[in-house]
């Protein structure tokens, strides 16, 4: 059976890197095994597989929350059945590049909360640090176990039309999405049982064990009590919190399940209080401790920061890591790599304009149709302006807002995100994608799970891949 019609209407986008096709309409070598399978599978069978994936996501309860949708809050996470395939040499570069970047970012966080050499040496202006909402004065001089501030990170990468991977942003606070990476792989195993081993795809299912090992080695105890602190069922990533706690075999707790006594943290159990040694928290800094941050917070634990400062409990990721993934600081990461490691950056940054600088604001305003403007402390795709899609009125309103506090905004040229084939309405069609690999750091260095979350902009022509803005995801195959 030959399924050529699947490929016949594949409209490659102009001046865009396509993950499946070379420029000459020839398939890239890493896709050949999967294409052979597609060519020998009927459209009915593929559509059945697509329906099965939806049923599996529904029965597993794999959902996320959209905050501005009239349809209610929980949505099934859209999944595309065609995997995104990455070669071993490509992965080697991604892996070494992320390790280098995280090493430098971790040294930067340590420096900023201690000696501040990078400010004294004039690389980063002090007012940029102190005005950043994610800079926590409460962390100054705090001794962090093994000097590891960022234990868990998800670095967002895009591939530009030159075929190179660029870093879009560093998620160093409470990065989410790893449960979708695990679930996508489980679904792929059900849909294409023989194909993964045949294509020598590296496994990602070891991630929960890797994470548990990294958490456990932060304590000197043989069997430390590790808990996962969740904001609760209304959080958009609650499905992920329950999944990770279950797969690691640790307790899932909310702030009200914990209590601080004499600078130690305890968990309430039916047998009385049980001391907690390590907290993998998915609660933002601001809500972590009502005595030190937001006094209104009911999600955190009163007194937890004092216990942390005394070294009686370890919080993962450390409070205050947000200083390093702020979009205004992002501009300086290549300089940090040179400064702390004396190396050239392996993965490049995207050119970024600081709108607090009058000449850069003027340049961006003139070229607004080619720009995307973001809030420096924004996330999830909320509060962005895509210049090529916005009306003149929207642009004017947005720029009026920018001019009130230009320091709070950055701009970047609109990039040609690479495209990958998606199975849509019985045809293969290119859609823009990014990649979020997950890295774990501990006392023995950094490990990166060979895969990650490939997010897809499912709307035709769209560049926004965030699930909160209508994006979906696909399984990511890294070949051995």
CSV table of C-alpha atoms in Angstrom, one decimal:
chain,number,residue,atom,x,y,z
A,1,UNK,CA,0.0,0.0,0.0
A,2,UNK,CA,1.3,3.4,-0.9
A,3,UNK,CA,0.1,6.4,1.0
A,4,UNK,CA,1.5,9.1,-1.2
A,5,UNK,CA,-1.6,11.3,-0.8
A,6,UNK,CA,-0.5,11.8,2.8
A,7,UNK,CA,2.5,13.8,1.6
A,8,UNK,CA,0.9,15.2,-1.6
A,9,UNK,CA,-0.6,18.3,0.0
A,10,UNK,CA,2.3,19.0,2.4
A,11,UNK,CA,2.9,22.8,2.0
A,12,UNK,CA,6.4,23.5,3.1
A,13,UNK,CA,6.5,27.0,4.5
A,14,UNK,CA,8.9,29.3,2.7
A,15,UNK,CA,12.3,30.1,4.3
A,16,UNK,CA,11.5,27.8,7.2
A,17,UNK,CA,13.5,24.8,8.4
A,18,UNK,CA,11.3,21.7,8.1
A,19,UNK,CA,12.2,18.8,10.4
A,20,UNK,CA,11.1,16.1,7.9
A,21,UNK,CA,12.0,17.5,4.5
A,22,UNK,CA,15.4,18.7,3.2
A,23,UNK,CA,15.1,21.7,0.9
A,24,UNK,CA,15.0,19.4,-2.2
A,25,UNK,CA,11.7,17.7,-1.1
A,26,UNK,CA,13.8,14.7,0.0
A,27,UNK,CA,13.1,13.2,3.4
A,28,UNK,CA,15.7,13.7,6.2
A,29,UNK,CA,17.4,10.4,7.1
A,30,UNK,CA,16.1,10.2,10.7
A,31,UNK,CA,12.5,10.2,9.4
A,32,UNK,CA,12.8,7.4,6.8
A,33,UNK,CA,11.9,4.6,9.2
A,34,UNK,CA,8.7,6.3,10.3
A,35,UNK,CA,7.8,7.4,6.8
A,36,UNK,CA,8.0,3.8,5.6
A,37,UNK,CA,5.5,2.9,8.3
A,38,UNK,CA,3.2,5.8,7.3
A,39,UNK,CA,3.3,4.7,3.6
A,40,UNK,CA,2.2,1.2,4.6
A,41,UNK,CA,-0.7,2.2,6.9
A,42,UNK,CA,-4.2,3.1,5.6
A,43,UNK,CA,-5.6,6.6,6.4
A,44,UNK,CA,-8.5,4.8,8.3
A,45,UNK,CA,-6.0,3.1,10.5
A,46,UNK,CA,-4.1,6.4,11.2
A,47,UNK,CA,-7.4,8.1,12.1
A,48,UNK,CA,-8.2,5.3,14.4
A,49,UNK,CA,-4.9,5.7,16.1
A,50,UNK,CA,-5.6,9.4,16.5
A,51,UNK,CA,-8.9,8.7,18.1
A,52,UNK,CA,-7.3,6.1,20.4
A,53,UNK,CA,-4.8,8.7,21.6
A,54,UNK,CA,-7.6,11.1,22.5
A,55,UNK,CA,-9.4,8.3,24.4
A,56,UNK,CA,-6.2,7.4,26.3
A,57,UNK,CA,-5.5,11.1,27.2
A,58,UNK,CA,-9.1,11.4,28.4
A,59,UNK,CA,-9.1,8.1,30.5
A,60,UNK,CA,-5.7,9.0,32.0
A,61,UNK,CA,-7.1,12.4,33.0
A,62,UNK,CA,-4.3,14.2,31.1
A,63,UNK,CA,-5.6,17.7,31.2
A,64,UNK,CA,-4.5,21.3,31.7
A,65,UNK,CA,-6.3,24.4,32.6
A,66,UNK,CA,-7.0,27.4,30.5
A,67,UNK,CA,-7.7,30.6,32.4
A,68,UNK,CA,-9.5,32.7,29.8
A,69,UNK,CA,-11.8,30.3,28.1
A,70,UNK,CA,-15.6,30.3,28.4
A,71,UNK,CA,-15.8,26.6,28.1
A,72,UNK,CA,-14.9,25.8,31.7
A,73,UNK,CA,-11.4,25.2,32.9
A,74,UNK,CA,-10.1,21.7,32.1
A,75,UNK,CA,-9.1,20.7,28.6
A,76,UNK,CA,-7.6,17.6,27.2
A,77,UNK,CA,-4.1,18.2,26.1
A,78,UNK,CA,-4.0,18.0,22.3
A,79,UNK,CA,-1.6,15.4,21.0
A,80,UNK,CA,-0.3,14.9,17.5
A,81,UNK,CA,0.6,11.3,16.6
A,82,UNK,CA,3.5,12.0,14.3
A,83,UNK,CA,6.7,12.1,16.5
A,84,UNK,CA,9.4,14.8,16.3
A,85,UNK,CA,12.7,13.0,15.6
A,86,UNK,CA,16.1,14.3,16.6
A,87,UNK,CA,19.4,12.7,15.6
A,88,UNK,CA,22.2,11.7,18.0
A,89,UNK,CA,24.6,14.5,16.9
A,90,UNK,CA,21.9,17.2,17.2
A,91,UNK,CA,21.0,15.9,20.7
A,92,UNK,CA,24.7,15.9,21.7
A,93,UNK,CA,24.9,19.6,20.9
A,94,UNK,CA,21.6,20.4,22.7
A,95,UNK,CA,22.8,18.4,25.8
A,96,UNK,CA,26.2,20.0,26.1
A,97,UNK,CA,24.7,23.5,25.4
A,98,UNK,CA,22.1,23.2,28.1
A,99,UNK,CA,24.6,21.8,30.6
A,100,UNK,CA,26.9,24.7,29.9
A,101,UNK,CA,24.1,27.3,30.3
A,102,UNK,CA,22.7,25.8,33.5
A,103,UNK,CA,26.2,25.7,35.1
A,104,UNK,CA,26.6,29.4,34.4
A,105,UNK,CA,23.1,30.3,35.5
A,106,UNK,CA,23.6,28.4,38.8
A,107,UNK,CA,26.9,30.3,39.4
A,108,UNK,CA,25.1,33.5,38.6
A,109,UNK,CA,22.4,32.9,41.2
A,110,UNK,CA,25.0,32.0,43.8
A,111,UNK,CA,27.0,35.1,43.0
A,112,UNK,CA,23.9,37.4,43.1
A,113,UNK,CA,22.9,36.2,46.5
A,114,UNK,CA,26.4,36.4,47.9
A,115,UNK,CA,29.5,38.3,46.7
A,116,UNK,CA,27.9,39.9,43.6
A,117,UNK,CA,31.2,39.9,41.6
A,118,UNK,CA,29.3,40.2,38.3
A,119,UNK,CA,27.8,43.5,39.4
A,120,UNK,CA,31.1,44.8,40.8
A,121,UNK,CA,32.9,43.9,37.5
A,122,UNK,CA,30.3,46.0,35.6
A,123,UNK,CA,28.8,43.2,33.6
A,124,UNK,CA,25.2,43.6,34.8
A,125,UNK,CA,23.7,46.9,36.2
A,126,UNK,CA,22.8,46.7,39.9
A,127,UNK,CA,19.5,48.4,39.4
A,128,UNK,CA,18.4,45.7,36.9
A,129,UNK,CA,18.9,43.1,39.7
A,130,UNK,CA,17.3,45.0,42.5
A,131,UNK,CA,14.3,46.2,40.5
A,132,UNK,CA,13.6,42.6,39.3
A,133,UNK,CA,10.5,41.2,41.0
A,134,UNK,CA,12.1,37.8,41.2
A,135,UNK,CA,15.1,39.0,43.2
A,136,UNK,CA,14.5,37.8,46.8
A,137,UNK,CA,16.4,39.8,49.4
A,138,UNK,CA,15.5,37.0,51.9
A,139,UNK,CA,18.0,34.7,50.1
A,140,UNK,CA,21.0,37.0,50.6
A,141,UNK,CA,23.8,35.0,52.3
A,142,UNK,CA,21.7,31.8,52.6
A,143,UNK,CA,23.8,28.6,52.5
A,144,UNK,CA,22.3,26.3,49.9
A,145,UNK,CA,23.2,22.6,50.0
A,146,UNK,CA,26.0,21.7,47.5
A,147,UNK,CA,25.5,25.2,46.1
A,148,UNK,CA,22.8,23.8,43.8
A,149,UNK,CA,20.0,26.4,43.4
A,150,UNK,CA,18.4,25.1,40.2
A,151,UNK,CA,17.7,21.4,40.6
A,152,UNK,CA,15.0,21.1,37.9
A,153,UNK,CA,14.8,23.2,34.7
A,154,UNK,CA,13.1,23.2,31.4
A,155,UNK,CA,15.0,25.2,28.7
A,156,UNK,CA,12.9,26.3,25.8
A,157,UNK,CA,14.6,25.9,22.4
A,158,UNK,CA,13.6,26.8,18.9
A,159,UNK,CA,15.2,25.9,15.6
A,160,UNK,CA,15.6,28.9,13.3
A,161,UNK,CA,15.7,28.7,9.5
A,162,UNK,CA,19.5,28.4,9.6
A,163,UNK,CA,19.0,24.9,11.2
A,164,UNK,CA,20.6,26.0,14.5
A,165,UNK,CA,18.9,25.7,17.9
A,166,UNK,CA,18.4,28.9,19.9
A,167,UNK,CA,17.4,29.4,23.5
A,168,UNK,CA,14.0,31.1,23.8
A,169,UNK,CA,13.9,31.1,27.6
A,170,UNK,CA,15.2,29.4,30.7
A,171,UNK,CA,12.5,28.1,33.0
A,172,UNK,CA,14.2,27.8,36.4
A,173,UNK,CA,11.4,28.3,38.9
A,174,UNK,CA,8.8,25.6,38.7
A,175,UNK,CA,9.0,24.3,35.1
A,176,UNK,CA,6.1,22.2,34.0
A,177,UNK,CA,5.4,19.8,31.2
A,178,UNK,CA,7.5,16.8,32.1
A,179,UNK,CA,4.4,14.6,32.7
A,180,UNK,CA,3.2,15.3,29.2
A,181,UNK,CA,6.6,14.1,27.9
A,182,UNK,CA,6.1,10.9,29.8
A,183,UNK,CA,2.5,10.5,28.8
A,184,UNK,CA,3.3,11.2,25.1
A,185,UNK,CA,5.8,8.4,25.2
A,186,UNK,CA,3.4,5.9,26.8
A,187,UNK,CA,0.8,6.7,24.1
A,188,UNK,CA,3.4,6.3,21.3
A,189,UNK,CA,4.3,2.9,22.7
A,190,UNK,CA,0.6,1.9,22.5
A,191,UNK,CA,0.1,3.4,19.0
A,192,UNK,CA,3.3,2.2,17.4
A,193,UNK,CA,4.5,-0.8,19.5
A,194,UNK,CA,7.2,-2.2,17.2
A,195,UNK,CA,8.5,1.1,15.8
A,196,UNK,CA,10.3,2.6,18.7
A,197,UNK,CA,12.8,-0.2,19.3
A,198,UNK,CA,13.3,-0.6,15.5
A,199,UNK,CA,14.2,3.1,15.2
A,200,UNK,CA,16.6,2.9,18.3
A,201,UNK,CA,14.7,5.6,20.2
A,202,UNK,CA,16.2,6.5,23.6
A,203,UNK,CA,13.9,6.0,26.6
A,204,UNK,CA,12.5,8.8,28.7
A,205,UNK,CA,10.6,6.7,31.2
A,206,UNK,CA,13.5,6.8,33.6
A,207,UNK,CA,12.9,10.5,34.4
A,208,UNK,CA,11.0,9.9,37.7
A,209,UNK,CA,13.8,7.7,39.0
A,210,UNK,CA,16.4,10.2,37.9
A,211,UNK,CA,14.5,13.0,39.7
A,212,UNK,CA,14.0,10.9,42.9
A,213,UNK,CA,17.7,10.0,42.9
A,214,UNK,CA,18.7,13.7,42.6
A,215,UNK,CA,16.4,14.7,45.4
A,216,UNK,CA,17.5,11.9,47.7
A,217,UNK,CA,21.2,12.7,47.3
A,218,UNK,CA,20.6,16.2,48.7
A,219,UNK,CA,20.2,14.7,52.1
A,220,UNK,CA,22.8,12.9,54.3
A,221,UNK,CA,20.1,10.5,55.5
A,222,UNK,CA,19.7,7.0,54.1
A,223,UNK,CA,16.0,7.4,53.7
A,224,UNK,CA,15.0,11.1,53.7
A,225,UNK,CA,11.3,12.1,53.8
A,226,UNK,CA,10.6,13.8,50.4
A,227,UNK,CA,7.3,15.5,49.7
A,228,UNK,CA,5.9,17.3,46.7
A,229,UNK,CA,4.2,20.6,47.7
A,230,UNK,CA,1.3,21.5,45.3
A,231,UNK,CA,-0.9,24.6,45.3
A,232,UNK,CA,-3.8,22.2,45.0
A,233,UNK,CA,-6.4,21.0,42.5
A,234,UNK,CA,-7.1,24.4,40.9
A,235,UNK,CA,-3.5,24.7,39.6
A,236,UNK,CA,-3.1,24.3,35.9
A,237,UNK,CA,-0.4,21.6,36.3
A,238,UNK,CA,-2.1,19.6,39.1
A,239,UNK,CA,-2.2,16.5,36.9
A,240,UNK,CA,1.5,16.7,36.7
A,241,UNK,CA,2.0,17.1,40.5
A,242,UNK,CA,-0.1,13.9,41.1
A,243,UNK,CA,1.7,12.0,38.4
A,244,UNK,CA,5.2,12.8,39.6
A,245,UNK,CA,4.4,12.1,43.2
A,246,UNK,CA,2.9,8.7,42.3
A,247,UNK,CA,5.8,7.7,40.0
A,248,UNK,CA,8.4,8.7,42.6
A,249,UNK,CA,6.5,7.1,45.5
A,250,UNK,CA,6.5,10.3,47.6
A,251,UNK,CA,3.7,12.1,49.4
A,252,UNK,CA,1.7,14.8,47.6
A,253,UNK,CA,1.0,17.6,50.1
A,254,UNK,CA,-0.6,21.0,50.3
A,255,UNK,CA,0.5,23.9,52.5
A,256,UNK,CA,-2.1,22.9,55.1
A,257,UNK,CA,-0.6,19.4,55.5
A,258,UNK,CA,2.7,20.9,56.7
A,259,UNK,CA,3.6,22.7,59.9
A,260,UNK,CA,6.8,24.3,61.2
A,261,UNK,CA,7.9,23.7,64.8
A,262,UNK,CA,11.2,24.9,66.3
A,263,UNK,CA,12.5,25.6,62.8
A,264,UNK,CA,11.8,22.0,61.5
A,265,UNK,CA,9.1,21.2,59.0
A,266,UNK,CA,6.6,18.4,59.8
A,267,UNK,CA,3.9,16.6,57.8
A,268,UNK,CA,0.6,15.9,59.6
A,269,UNK,CA,-0.1,12.2,59.5
A,270,UNK,CA,-2.7,9.9,61.2
A,271,UNK,CA,0.2,8.8,63.5
A,272,UNK,CA,1.1,12.4,64.5
A,273,UNK,CA,3.8,14.6,63.0
A,274,UNK,CA,6.6,13.3,60.7
A,275,UNK,CA,9.6,15.4,59.9
A,276,UNK,CA,10.1,16.5,56.3
A,277,UNK,CA,13.7,16.7,54.9
A,278,UNK,CA,13.2,17.7,51.2
A,279,UNK,CA,10.4,19.6,49.6
A,280,UNK,CA,10.0,19.6,45.8
A,281,UNK,CA,7.7,22.6,45.6
A,282,UNK,CA,5.4,23.6,42.8
A,283,UNK,CA,4.3,26.7,44.6
A,284,UNK,CA,5.7,30.1,43.5
A,285,UNK,CA,8.1,32.0,45.7
A,286,UNK,CA,5.5,34.7,46.5
A,287,UNK,CA,3.2,32.1,48.1
A,288,UNK,CA,5.7,30.0,49.8
A,289,UNK,CA,5.8,31.6,53.3
A,290,UNK,CA,3.1,34.0,54.4
A,291,UNK,CA,5.4,35.3,57.2
A,292,UNK,CA,8.0,36.6,54.6
A,293,UNK,CA,6.3,37.0,51.3
A,294,UNK,CA,2.6,37.4,50.4
A,295,UNK,CA,0.8,37.5,53.8
A,296,UNK,CA,-2.5,36.5,52.2
A,297,UNK,CA,-1.1,33.2,50.9
A,298,UNK,CA,-2.9,30.0,52.1
A,299,UNK,CA,-0.8,27.8,49.7
A,300,UNK,CA,2.5,28.0,51.6
A,301,UNK,CA,3.7,27.2,55.1
A,302,UNK,CA,4.3,29.8,57.8
A,303,UNK,CA,7.9,29.7,58.9
A,304,UNK,CA,9.3,27.5,56.1
A,305,UNK,CA,11.9,30.1,55.1
A,306,UNK,CA,13.4,30.3,58.6
A,307,UNK,CA,13.6,26.5,58.7
A,308,UNK,CA,15.3,26.6,55.2
A,309,UNK,CA,17.8,29.2,56.3
A,310,UNK,CA,18.8,27.1,59.3
A,311,UNK,CA,19.4,24.2,57.0
A,312,UNK,CA,16.7,22.0,58.5
A,313,UNK,CA,14.8,21.4,55.3
A,314,UNK,CA,15.8,21.6,51.6
A,315,UNK,CA,13.5,23.4,49.1
A,316,UNK,CA,13.8,22.4,45.4
A,317,UNK,CA,14.2,24.6,43.4
A,318,UNK,CA,15.7,27.1,45.8
A,319,UNK,CA,13.7,30.3,46.4
A,320,UNK,CA,14.9,33.2,44.4
A,321,UNK,CA,15.9,31.3,41.2
A,322,UNK,CA,13.5,33.4,39.2
A,323,UNK,CA,16.2,36.2,39.1
A,324,UNK,CA,18.0,34.1,36.5
A,325,UNK,CA,15.1,33.3,34.1
A,326,UNK,CA,13.7,36.9,34.1
A,327,UNK,CA,13.5,38.0,30.4
A,328,UNK,CA,15.5,41.2,31.2
A,329,UNK,CA,18.4,39.0,32.6
A,330,UNK,CA,18.2,36.6,29.6
A,331,UNK,CA,20.1,39.1,27.5
A,332,UNK,CA,23.1,38.7,29.7
A,333,UNK,CA,23.3,34.9,29.7
A,334,UNK,CA,26.0,34.7,26.9
A,335,UNK,CA,28.1,37.2,28.9
A,336,UNK,CA,27.6,35.0,32.1
A,337,UNK,CA,28.9,31.9,30.3
A,338,UNK,CA,32.1,33.8,29.2
A,339,UNK,CA,32.4,35.4,32.7
A,340,UNK,CA,31.9,32.4,34.9
A,341,UNK,CA,33.1,29.5,32.7
A,342,UNK,CA,35.5,31.3,30.3
A,343,UNK,CA,33.8,29.5,27.4
A,344,UNK,CA,31.9,30.6,24.2
A,345,UNK,CA,28.1,29.8,24.4
A,346,UNK,CA,27.3,26.6,22.6
A,347,UNK,CA,23.6,27.5,22.2
A,348,UNK,CA,22.9,31.0,21.0
A,349,UNK,CA,20.4,33.6,22.4
A,350,UNK,CA,17.8,35.2,20.2
A,351,UNK,CA,18.6,38.9,19.6
A,352,UNK,CA,16.7,40.8,22.2
A,353,UNK,CA,16.0,44.5,22.6
A,354,UNK,CA,15.6,46.2,26.0
A,355,UNK,CA,12.8,48.7,25.7
A,356,UNK,CA,14.1,50.7,28.7
A,357,UNK,CA,16.9,51.9,26.3
A,358,UNK,CA,15.5,54.8,24.2
A,359,UNK,CA,17.3,53.9,21.0
A,360,UNK,CA,16.2,50.3,21.2
A,361,UNK,CA,12.6,51.3,21.9
A,362,UNK,CA,12.7,53.6,18.9
A,363,UNK,CA,14.1,50.9,16.6
A,364,UNK,CA,11.4,48.4,17.8
A,365,UNK,CA,8.6,50.9,17.3
A,366,UNK,CA,9.7,51.5,13.7
A,367,UNK,CA,9.9,47.8,13.0
A,368,UNK,CA,7.0,46.7,15.1
A,369,UNK,CA,5.5,44.5,12.4
A,370,UNK,CA,8.5,42.2,12.6
A,371,UNK,CA,8.7,42.1,16.4
A,372,UNK,CA,7.2,40.3,19.3
A,373,UNK,CA,7.0,42.2,22.6
A,374,UNK,CA,6.9,40.4,25.9
A,375,UNK,CA,6.7,41.4,29.6
A,376,UNK,CA,10.0,40.6,31.3
A,377,UNK,CA,8.2,38.7,34.1
A,378,UNK,CA,5.5,37.2,31.9
A,379,UNK,CA,5.0,33.5,31.2
A,380,UNK,CA,2.6,31.1,29.4
A,381,UNK,CA,2.2,33.2,26.3
A,382,UNK,CA,0.0,35.7,28.2
A,383,UNK,CA,0.5,39.5,27.7
A,384,UNK,CA,2.5,39.3,24.4
A,385,UNK,CA,2.1,41.4,21.3
A,386,UNK,CA,2.8,39.7,18.0
A,387,UNK,CA,3.5,42.6,15.7
A,388,UNK,CA,2.6,40.9,12.4
A,389,UNK,CA,-0.8,39.8,13.7
A,390,UNK,CA,-1.9,42.9,15.7
A,391,UNK,CA,-4.1,45.7,14.3
A,392,UNK,CA,-2.8,49.3,14.3
A,393,UNK,CA,-5.1,50.1,17.2
A,394,UNK,CA,-3.8,47.1,19.3
A,395,UNK,CA,-0.2,48.1,18.6
A,396,UNK,CA,-0.9,51.7,19.7
A,397,UNK,CA,-2.6,50.6,22.9
A,398,UNK,CA,0.2,48.2,23.7
A,399,UNK,CA,3.0,50.7,23.0
A,400,UNK,CA,1.2,53.3,25.2
A,401,UNK,CA,1.3,50.7,27.9
A,402,UNK,CA,5.0,50.0,27.2
A,403,UNK,CA,5.9,53.7,27.5
A,404,UNK,CA,4.6,53.9,31.1
A,405,UNK,CA,7.2,51.4,32.2
A,406,UNK,CA,9.5,50.5,29.3
A,407,UNK,CA,12.0,48.6,31.6
A,408,UNK,CA,9.3,45.9,32.1
A,409,UNK,CA,9.3,44.9,28.4
A,410,UNK,CA,11.7,43.3,25.9
A,411,UNK,CA,11.3,42.8,22.2
A,412,UNK,CA,12.6,40.1,19.8
A,413,UNK,CA,12.4,39.7,16.1
A,414,UNK,CA,9.6,37.3,15.0
A,415,UNK,CA,11.4,34.1,14.2
A,416,UNK,CA,10.8,31.4,11.7
A,417,UNK,CA,10.2,28.5,14.1
A,418,UNK,CA,10.9,25.1,12.4
A,419,UNK,CA,8.0,23.1,11.3
A,420,UNK,CA,7.2,19.4,11.7
A,421,UNK,CA,4.6,17.2,10.1
A,422,UNK,CA,1.3,16.9,11.9
A,423,UNK,CA,-1.6,14.5,11.2
A,424,UNK,CA,-4.5,16.8,10.6
A,425,UNK,CA,-7.8,15.9,8.9
A,426,UNK,CA,-6.3,12.8,7.3
A,427,UNK,CA,-3.3,14.7,5.8
A,428,UNK,CA,0.2,15.6,6.9
A,429,UNK,CA,0.6,19.3,7.3
A,430,UNK,CA,3.5,21.4,8.7
A,431,UNK,CA,3.1,23.2,12.0
A,432,UNK,CA,5.5,25.3,14.0
A,433,UNK,CA,7.2,23.6,17.0
A,434,UNK,CA,9.6,24.3,19.9
A,435,UNK,CA,11.4,21.9,22.3
A,436,UNK,CA,11.6,21.9,26.1
A,437,UNK,CA,14.2,19.4,27.3
A,438,UNK,CA,14.2,18.7,31.1
A,439,UNK,CA,17.5,18.9,33.1
A,440,UNK,CA,18.2,17.7,36.6
A,441,UNK,CA,21.1,19.0,38.7
A,442,UNK,CA,22.4,17.5,41.9
A,443,UNK,CA,25.6,17.2,43.8
A,444,UNK,CA,27.0,14.9,41.0
A,445,UNK,CA,26.4,17.3,38.1
A,446,UNK,CA,23.6,17.7,35.5
A,447,UNK,CA,21.6,15.0,33.7
A,448,UNK,CA,19.3,15.7,30.8
A,449,UNK,CA,16.5,13.3,29.9
A,450,UNK,CA,17.0,12.3,26.2
A,451,UNK,CA,13.8,13.7,24.8
A,452,UNK,CA,11.6,16.5,26.1
A,453,UNK,CA,8.3,18.2,25.4
A,454,UNK,CA,7.8,19.2,21.7
A,455,UNK,CA,5.0,21.8,21.7
A,456,UNK,CA,3.1,22.4,18.5
A,457,UNK,CA,1.2,25.5,17.3
A,458,UNK,CA,-1.8,23.7,16.0
A,459,UNK,CA,-3.4,26.7,14.4
A,460,UNK,CA,-2.2,27.0,10.8
A,461,UNK,CA,0.5,29.7,10.5
A,462,UNK,CA,0.5,30.4,14.3
A,463,UNK,CA,3.8,30.7,16.1
A,464,UNK,CA,2.4,30.4,19.7
A,465,UNK,CA,2.9,26.9,21.0
A,466,UNK,CA,1.8,27.4,24.6
A,467,UNK,CA,-1.0,25.0,25.7
A,468,UNK,CA,-2.7,28.0,27.4
A,469,UNK,CA,-2.9,29.6,23.9
A,470,UNK,CA,-4.3,26.6,22.0
A,471,UNK,CA,-1.1,24.7,21.3
A,472,UNK,CA,-0.6,20.9,21.6
A,473,UNK,CA,2.3,18.5,21.8
A,474,UNK,CA,4.0,15.5,20.1
A,475,UNK,CA,6.3,12.8,21.3
A,476,UNK,CA,10.0,13.6,20.9
A,477,UNK,CA,12.3,10.8,19.7
A,478,UNK,CA,16.0,11.1,20.3
A,479,UNK,CA,17.8,8.4,18.3
A,480,UNK,CA,20.7,6.4,19.7
